[in-house]
XYZ file of N, CA and C in Angstrom:
348
model
N 77.810 -89.704 172.704
C 77.790 -90.827 173.591
C 78.362 -90.367 174.930
N 77.714 -90.796 175.985
C 78.216 -90.473 177.311
C 79.414 -91.362 177.639
N 80.101 -91.026 178.704
C 81.284 -91.780 179.111
C 80.950 -93.251 179.392
N 79.700 -93.522 179.776
C 79.301 -94.903 180.047
C 78.599 -95.567 178.867
N 78.703 -94.936 177.668
C 78.198 -95.557 176.447
C 76.730 -95.349 176.149
N 76.079 -94.445 176.848
C 74.648 -94.208 176.642
C 74.418 -93.014 175.722
N 73.197 -92.930 175.195
C 72.802 -91.782 174.382
C 72.588 -90.593 175.326
N 73.204 -89.441 175.047
C 73.004 -88.281 175.912
C 71.539 -87.838 175.926
N 71.083 -87.351 177.068
C 69.694 -86.892 177.205
C 69.379 -85.743 176.254
N 70.379 -84.920 175.942
C 70.136 -83.759 175.076
C 70.490 -84.016 173.612
N 70.665 -85.283 173.232
C 70.988 -85.594 171.837
C 69.831 -85.142 170.938
N 70.128 -84.625 169.739
C 69.059 -84.103 168.876
C 68.081 -85.155 168.358
N 68.485 -86.419 168.354
C 67.622 -87.514 167.926
C 67.446 -88.444 169.134
N 66.367 -88.262 169.895
C 66.183 -89.040 171.128
C 66.338 -90.544 170.906
N 67.102 -91.163 171.800
C 67.312 -92.603 171.734
C 68.303 -93.057 170.679
N 68.914 -92.129 169.961
C 69.851 -92.457 168.887
C 71.203 -91.801 169.151
N 72.270 -92.469 168.732
C 73.604 -91.882 168.844
C 73.876 -90.862 167.745
N 73.001 -90.764 166.757
C 73.199 -89.844 165.634
C 73.128 -88.405 166.128
N 74.142 -87.613 165.764
C 74.223 -86.206 166.157
C 73.888 -85.280 164.990
N 74.322 -85.665 163.784
C 74.007 -84.928 162.554
C 74.014 -85.936 161.406
N 73.429 -85.534 160.271
C 73.230 -86.437 159.130
C 73.895 -85.914 157.871
N 73.976 -86.766 156.854
C 74.372 -86.339 155.520
C 75.852 -86.101 155.322
N 76.682 -86.863 155.995
C 78.135 -86.720 155.841
C 78.642 -87.744 154.845
N 79.480 -87.297 153.894
C 79.987 -88.173 152.837
C 81.116 -89.070 153.330
N 82.208 -88.445 153.752
C 83.388 -89.206 154.125
C 84.238 -88.334 155.055
N 83.837 -88.225 156.316
C 84.593 -87.383 157.246
C 86.041 -87.853 157.371
N 86.969 -86.906 157.294
C 88.390 -87.228 157.366
C 89.064 -86.659 158.594
N 88.473 -85.676 159.203
C 89.073 -85.075 160.389
C 88.082 -84.160 161.059
N 88.183 -84.052 162.387
C 87.336 -83.129 163.127
C 88.216 -82.286 164.025
N 87.718 -81.100 164.347
C 88.440 -80.207 165.245
C 87.446 -79.275 165.909
N 87.775 -78.890 167.134
C 86.972 -77.912 167.848
C 87.743 -76.607 167.881
N 87.034 -75.514 167.642
C 87.654 -74.197 167.740
C 87.755 -73.823 169.215
N 88.548 -72.811 169.539
C 88.684 -72.408 170.942
C 87.337 -72.033 171.590
N 86.374 -71.585 170.772
C 85.068 -71.222 171.344
C 84.082 -72.393 171.362
N 84.566 -73.613 171.064
C 83.743 -74.806 171.208
C 82.959 -75.242 169.987
N 83.155 -74.577 168.837
C 82.451 -75.012 167.626
C 83.149 -76.235 167.040
N 82.336 -77.147 166.479
C 82.840 -78.390 165.899
C 82.893 -78.263 164.385
N 84.057 -78.539 163.803
C 84.253 -78.501 162.356
C 84.668 -79.883 161.880
N 84.262 -80.227 160.654
C 84.660 -81.505 160.080
C 85.134 -81.293 158.644
N 86.194 -81.997 158.274
C 86.686 -82.013 156.897
C 86.153 -83.287 156.256
N 85.520 -83.152 155.086
C 84.922 -84.299 154.411
C 85.363 -84.358 152.960
N 85.618 -85.579 152.479
C 85.922 -85.776 151.064
C 84.625 -85.946 150.300
N 84.535 -85.296 149.139
C 83.423 -85.534 148.230
C 83.679 -86.800 147.431
N 82.715 -87.160 146.609
C 82.860 -88.400 145.836
C 84.001 -88.306 144.834
N 84.033 -87.224 144.045
C 85.127 -87.050 143.092
C 85.629 -85.613 143.075
N 85.004 -84.739 143.818
C 85.382 -83.331 143.962
C 84.589 -82.811 145.160
N 84.553 -81.498 145.324
C 83.761 -80.872 146.392
C 84.120 -81.365 147.789
N 85.422 -81.452 148.079
C 85.826 -81.680 149.469
C 85.287 -80.503 150.268
N 84.863 -80.752 151.499
C 84.173 -79.715 152.266
C 84.746 -79.538 153.662
N 84.565 -78.319 154.176
C 84.729 -78.015 155.595
C 83.339 -77.607 156.065
N 82.810 -78.322 157.053
C 81.475 -78.044 157.580
C 81.545 -77.667 159.047
N 80.711 -76.718 159.432
C 80.484 -76.385 160.832
C 79.322 -77.259 161.275
N 79.551 -78.143 162.218
C 78.541 -79.118 162.612
C 77.640 -78.549 163.697
N 76.338 -78.639 163.431
C 75.312 -78.199 164.370
C 74.419 -79.400 164.660
N 74.108 -79.607 165.905
C 73.300 -80.750 166.323
C 72.001 -80.825 165.535
N 71.707 -82.028 165.012
C 70.446 -82.277 164.338
C 70.361 -81.835 162.893
N 71.422 -81.229 162.351
C 71.378 -80.736 160.980
C 71.731 -81.829 159.976
N 71.265 -81.623 158.740
C 71.537 -82.540 157.631
C 72.486 -81.838 156.668
N 73.641 -82.433 156.390
C 74.661 -81.831 155.532
C 74.590 -82.302 154.086
N 73.527 -83.010 153.740
C 73.154 -83.189 152.355
C 73.539 -84.434 151.604
N 74.549 -85.162 152.044
C 74.961 -86.310 151.257
C 73.908 -87.405 151.360
N 73.516 -88.043 150.296
C 74.035 -88.011 148.931
C 73.264 -87.084 147.990
N 72.410 -86.241 148.536
C 71.538 -85.408 147.699
C 72.266 -84.194 147.133
N 73.060 -83.508 147.949
C 73.757 -82.297 147.507
C 75.212 -82.318 147.967
N 76.048 -81.536 147.273
C 77.428 -81.303 147.694
C 77.889 -79.986 147.104
N 78.975 -79.450 147.657
C 79.499 -78.178 147.158
C 78.485 -77.060 147.286
N 78.259 -76.314 146.179
C 77.337 -75.179 146.179
C 75.877 -75.567 146.003
N 75.592 -76.827 145.788
C 74.207 -77.239 145.586
C 73.400 -76.952 146.853
N 72.125 -76.632 146.654
C 71.271 -76.307 147.789
C 69.994 -77.127 147.755
N 69.486 -77.407 148.917
C 68.207 -78.087 149.060
C 67.631 -77.648 150.396
N 66.367 -77.357 150.416
C 65.710 -76.938 151.648
C 65.926 -77.979 152.743
N 66.272 -77.510 153.931
C 66.486 -78.391 155.069
C 67.871 -78.986 155.162
N 68.784 -78.572 154.264
C 70.149 -79.102 154.280
C 71.145 -77.961 154.410
N 72.180 -78.203 155.183
C 73.218 -77.210 155.426
C 74.287 -77.271 154.347
N 74.720 -76.118 153.872
C 75.833 -76.057 152.934
C 77.152 -75.952 153.681
N 78.265 -76.257 153.004
C 79.574 -76.182 153.657
C 80.045 -74.750 153.844
N 80.947 -74.556 154.782
C 81.601 -73.255 154.936
C 82.551 -73.017 153.774
N 83.269 -74.067 153.395
C 84.226 -74.027 152.292
C 84.141 -75.334 151.529
N 84.448 -75.278 150.240
C 84.579 -76.520 149.480
C 85.569 -76.312 148.352
N 86.069 -77.414 147.823
C 87.119 -77.353 146.808
C 86.583 -77.169 145.398
N 85.262 -77.169 145.232
C 84.688 -77.050 143.894
C 84.950 -78.296 143.084
N 85.025 -78.132 141.789
C 85.214 -79.276 140.902
C 86.659 -79.698 140.764
N 87.524 -79.153 141.588
C 88.934 -79.511 141.582
C 89.063 -80.993 141.915
N 89.595 -81.755 141.003
C 89.766 -83.186 141.250
C 91.178 -83.512 141.710
N 91.973 -82.501 141.993
C 93.320 -82.722 142.496
C 93.329 -83.178 143.936
N 92.173 -83.244 144.547
C 91.992 -83.719 145.910
C 92.877 -82.976 146.908
N 92.680 -81.670 147.061
C 93.492 -80.955 148.046
C 93.173 -81.443 149.452
N 94.151 -81.407 150.296
C 93.902 -81.728 151.694
C 92.937 -80.697 152.250
N 92.063 -81.117 153.126
C 91.101 -80.193 153.718
C 91.811 -79.071 154.450
N 92.955 -79.367 155.066
C 93.689 -78.321 155.770
C 94.157 -77.240 154.805
N 94.395 -77.599 153.537
C 94.789 -76.613 152.537
C 93.668 -75.596 152.326
N 92.414 -76.020 152.389
C 91.304 -75.086 152.264
C 91.371 -74.031 153.356
N 91.770 -74.424 154.550
C 91.884 -73.470 155.653
C 93.043 -72.517 155.432
N 94.170 -73.050 154.990
C 95.376 -72.240 154.816
C 95.236 -71.223 153.703
N 94.447 -71.521 152.673
C 94.368 -70.635 151.518
C 93.142 -69.745 151.529
N 92.348 -69.785 152.582
C 91.153 -68.954 152.682
C 91.212 -68.135 153.958
N 92.061 -67.108 153.957
C 92.254 -66.326 155.171
C 90.991 -65.579 155.575
N 90.027 -65.401 154.659
C 88.785 -64.738 155.014
C 87.760 -65.717 155.568
N 88.135 -66.970 155.665
C 87.240 -68.010 156.163
C 86.877 -67.763 157.620
N 85.658 -68.158 158.020
C 85.318 -68.078 159.435
C 86.215 -68.950 160.296
N 86.952 -69.844 159.676
C 87.834 -70.735 160.417
C 89.210 -70.150 160.659
N 89.550 -69.075 159.973
C 90.919 -68.581 160.048
C 91.307 -68.227 161.475
N 90.373 -67.701 162.259
C 90.710 -67.355 163.634
C 90.695 -68.570 164.538
N 90.028 -69.634 164.130
C 89.958 -70.832 164.959
C 91.283 -71.570 164.982
N 92.055 -71.451 163.894
C 93.335 -72.140 163.787
C 93.178 -73.627 164.071
N 92.083 -74.188 163.534
C 91.833 -75.620 163.722
C 92.860 -76.411 162.942
N 93.298 -77.484 163.501
C 94.261 -78.342 162.820
C 93.537 -79.581 162.312
N 93.147 -79.552 161.042
C 92.472 -80.686 160.458
C 93.371 -81.277 159.400
N 93.342 -82.580 159.286
C 94.084 -83.195 158.208
C 93.249 -84.320 157.637
N 93.550 -84.656 156.430
C 92.875 -85.767 155.777
C 93.945 -86.670 155.172
N 93.508 -87.764 154.643
C 94.479 -88.674 154.035
C 95.112 -88.011 152.820
N 96.336 -88.359 152.505
C 96.995 -87.783 151.324
C 96.239 -88.195 150.049
N 96.381 -87.400 149.000
C 95.711 -87.751 147.738
C 96.159 -89.114 147.239
N 95.221 -89.850 146.671
C 95.547 -91.149 146.082
C 95.819 -90.957 144.601
N 96.691 -91.762 144.075
C 96.949 -91.740 142.645
C 96.483 -93.060 142.063
N 96.004 -93.002 140.819
C 95.493 -94.214 140.173
C 96.623 -95.082 139.678
């Protein structure tokens, strides 16, 4: 959205505010120093994800999550797998030093885990 509330001329979906599709439950966004956009998303019951957002791409929800693949859909950079302990998305960054995000030092946070 432009500063005056209009759809940007270079938006990937002309006439629409939509920038990318298929997000489950975004919890935090951050830009790396080189301008890349990352988002932390909660899965339905597992597969929390860190995604690198690219204009016009589909990130799969509700069709795929985690390691699942489908033509035309982007997979996550990192995900928590079937871990239902609901780790904070920032924990995925801290424990994956080989991640493409490690040099970005993005500060993402999500809501604390809920207990039943």
